[in-house]
C-alpha cells in the first residue's frame, strides 16, 4: 500500500517543493499584501499568488513572442545568405577538428543549391509536426505540474503561518 501511494505521489513532489520554495522566498511580499487585506487571509493569498504568477508568466510569454520573431528573422537571413552564393566559414571554425570540415561541407551544399535549405527546413518542420502529439502530452503534463504548484502556493500563503507556528501566529505574520 505504501509503495502504491508513493507511485501516486511522486509526480506531485517537485511542484509542491517549488511552491513551498516560492512561498518562502516571497513571504515578505505576502506579509505586505496580507496587511493591506486585513482579516481576509484567503483574499491576501489569492492576490499574492496572482502576483507571483504575473511575475513568472508575463516574462515567459514575452520571451516566447521574442523567440518567435527572432526565429523568423533568422530563417529569412539564412535564406538570403545561402542565395548569395558560395561562402567560406571563418578560418577559426574551418580549422576546428572533427566539425570544421563537416560544417564547411554543409555550407557548401546549402549554398550550391539555395532550394536545398528550404527543403531541409520543410523536412525539419514535418518531423516537428510528426512529434506534435508527444509535445502536447508534455505540455499537458507541464500544465498540470504548474497548476499543482499554483494551488499549493495559494494554500502555503493562506495557511503558512499556522503551519509553521501553531500557537504564535504573530511571530510569522
mmCIF file of N, CA and C in Angstrom, residues 75-89 107-118:
data_model
loop_
_atom_site.group_PDB
_atom_site.id
_atom_site.type_symbol
_atom_site.label_atom_id
_atom_site.label_comp_id
_atom_site.label_asym_id
_atom_site.label_seq_id
_atom_site.Cartn_x
_atom_site.Cartn_y
_atom_site.Cartn_z
ATOM 1 N N UNK A 75 15.515 32.755 -40.048
ATOM 2 C CA UNK A 75 15.195 31.984 -41.252
ATOM 3 C C UNK A 75 15.339 32.857 -42.500
ATOM 4 N N UNK A 76 14.796 34.050 -42.444
ATOM 5 C CA UNK A 76 14.901 34.961 -43.599
ATOM 6 C C UNK A 76 16.358 35.307 -43.898
ATOM 7 N N UNK A 77 17.127 35.556 -42.860
ATOM 8 C CA UNK A 77 18.535 35.891 -43.051
ATOM 9 C C UNK A 77 19.320 34.732 -43.644
ATOM 10 N N UNK A 78 19.044 33.515 -43.180
ATOM 11 C CA UNK A 78 19.744 32.344 -43.707
ATOM 12 C C UNK A 78 19.388 32.096 -45.167
ATOM 13 N N UNK A 79 18.122 32.246 -45.520
ATOM 14 C CA UNK A 79 17.727 32.061 -46.918
ATOM 15 C C UNK A 79 18.432 33.085 -47.802
ATOM 16 N N UNK A 80 18.478 34.327 -47.357
ATOM 17 C CA UNK A 80 19.161 35.362 -48.128
ATOM 18 C C UNK A 80 20.664 35.085 -48.206
ATOM 19 N N UNK A 81 21.243 34.615 -47.136
ATOM 20 C CA UNK A 81 22.673 34.328 -47.100
ATOM 21 C C UNK A 81 23.032 33.195 -48.055
ATOM 22 N N UNK A 82 22.222 32.131 -48.045
ATOM 23 C CA UNK A 82 22.509 30.990 -48.913
ATOM 24 C C UNK A 82 22.241 31.300 -50.375
ATOM 25 N N UNK A 83 21.401 32.266 -50.648
ATOM 26 C CA UNK A 83 21.079 32.612 -52.037
ATOM 27 C C UNK A 83 22.184 33.438 -52.692
ATOM 28 N N UNK A 84 23.089 34.006 -51.909
ATOM 29 C CA UNK A 84 24.121 34.879 -52.469
ATOM 30 C C UNK A 84 25.291 34.123 -53.067
ATOM 31 N N UNK A 85 25.379 32.836 -52.841
ATOM 32 C CA UNK A 85 26.458 32.074 -53.467
ATOM 33 C C UNK A 85 27.386 31.436 -52.465
ATOM 34 N N UNK A 86 28.458 30.786 -52.965
ATOM 35 C CA UNK A 86 29.358 30.048 -52.076
ATOM 36 C C UNK A 86 30.093 30.973 -51.116
ATOM 37 N N UNK A 87 30.253 30.494 -49.924
ATOM 38 C CA UNK A 87 30.936 31.233 -48.861
ATOM 39 C C UNK A 87 31.921 30.298 -48.173
ATOM 40 N N UNK A 88 32.856 30.894 -47.476
ATOM 41 C CA UNK A 88 33.786 30.135 -46.642
ATOM 42 C C UNK A 88 33.520 30.500 -45.189
ATOM 43 N N UNK A 89 33.543 29.497 -44.363
ATOM 44 C CA UNK A 89 33.447 29.749 -42.931
ATOM 45 C C UNK A 89 34.725 30.449 -42.475
ATOM 46 N N UNK A 107 27.774 23.883 -45.451
ATOM 47 C CA UNK A 107 27.609 25.221 -46.017
ATOM 48 C C UNK A 107 27.752 25.183 -47.534
ATOM 49 N N UNK A 108 28.706 24.412 -48.036
ATOM 50 C CA UNK A 108 28.870 24.292 -49.490
ATOM 51 C C UNK A 108 27.634 23.685 -50.145
ATOM 52 N N UNK A 109 27.064 22.672 -49.528
ATOM 53 C CA UNK A 109 25.858 22.048 -50.078
ATOM 54 C C UNK A 109 24.684 23.018 -50.088
ATOM 55 N N UNK A 110 24.545 23.771 -49.029
ATOM 56 C CA UNK A 110 23.414 24.698 -48.938
ATOM 57 C C UNK A 110 23.570 25.872 -49.896
ATOM 58 N N UNK A 111 24.790 26.353 -50.073
ATOM 59 C CA UNK A 111 24.974 27.489 -50.971
ATOM 60 C C UNK A 111 24.980 27.063 -52.433
ATOM 61 N N UNK A 112 25.320 25.798 -52.711
ATOM 62 C CA UNK A 112 25.310 25.321 -54.098
ATOM 63 C C UNK A 112 23.885 25.259 -54.638
ATOM 64 N N UNK A 113 22.950 24.948 -53.765
ATOM 65 C CA UNK A 113 21.550 24.852 -54.183
ATOM 66 C C UNK A 113 20.700 25.549 -53.125
ATOM 67 N N UNK A 114 20.335 26.810 -53.346
ATOM 68 C CA UNK A 114 19.582 27.553 -52.331
ATOM 69 C C UNK A 114 18.266 26.875 -51.949
ATOM 70 N N UNK A 115 17.674 26.123 -52.868
ATOM 71 C CA UNK A 115 16.434 25.440 -52.548
ATOM 72 C C UNK A 115 16.630 24.291 -51.581
ATOM 73 N N UNK A 116 17.854 23.814 -51.434
ATOM 74 C CA UNK A 116 18.100 22.695 -50.525
ATOM 75 C C UNK A 116 17.868 23.106 -49.074
ATOM 76 N N UNK A 117 18.180 24.352 -48.756
ATOM 77 C CA UNK A 117 17.929 24.818 -47.392
ATOM 78 C C UNK A 117 16.434 24.839 -47.110
ATOM 79 N N UNK A 118 15.674 25.308 -48.080
ATOM 80 C CA UNK A 118 14.225 25.352 -47.890
ATOM 81 C C UNK A 118 13.653 23.939 -47.782
#
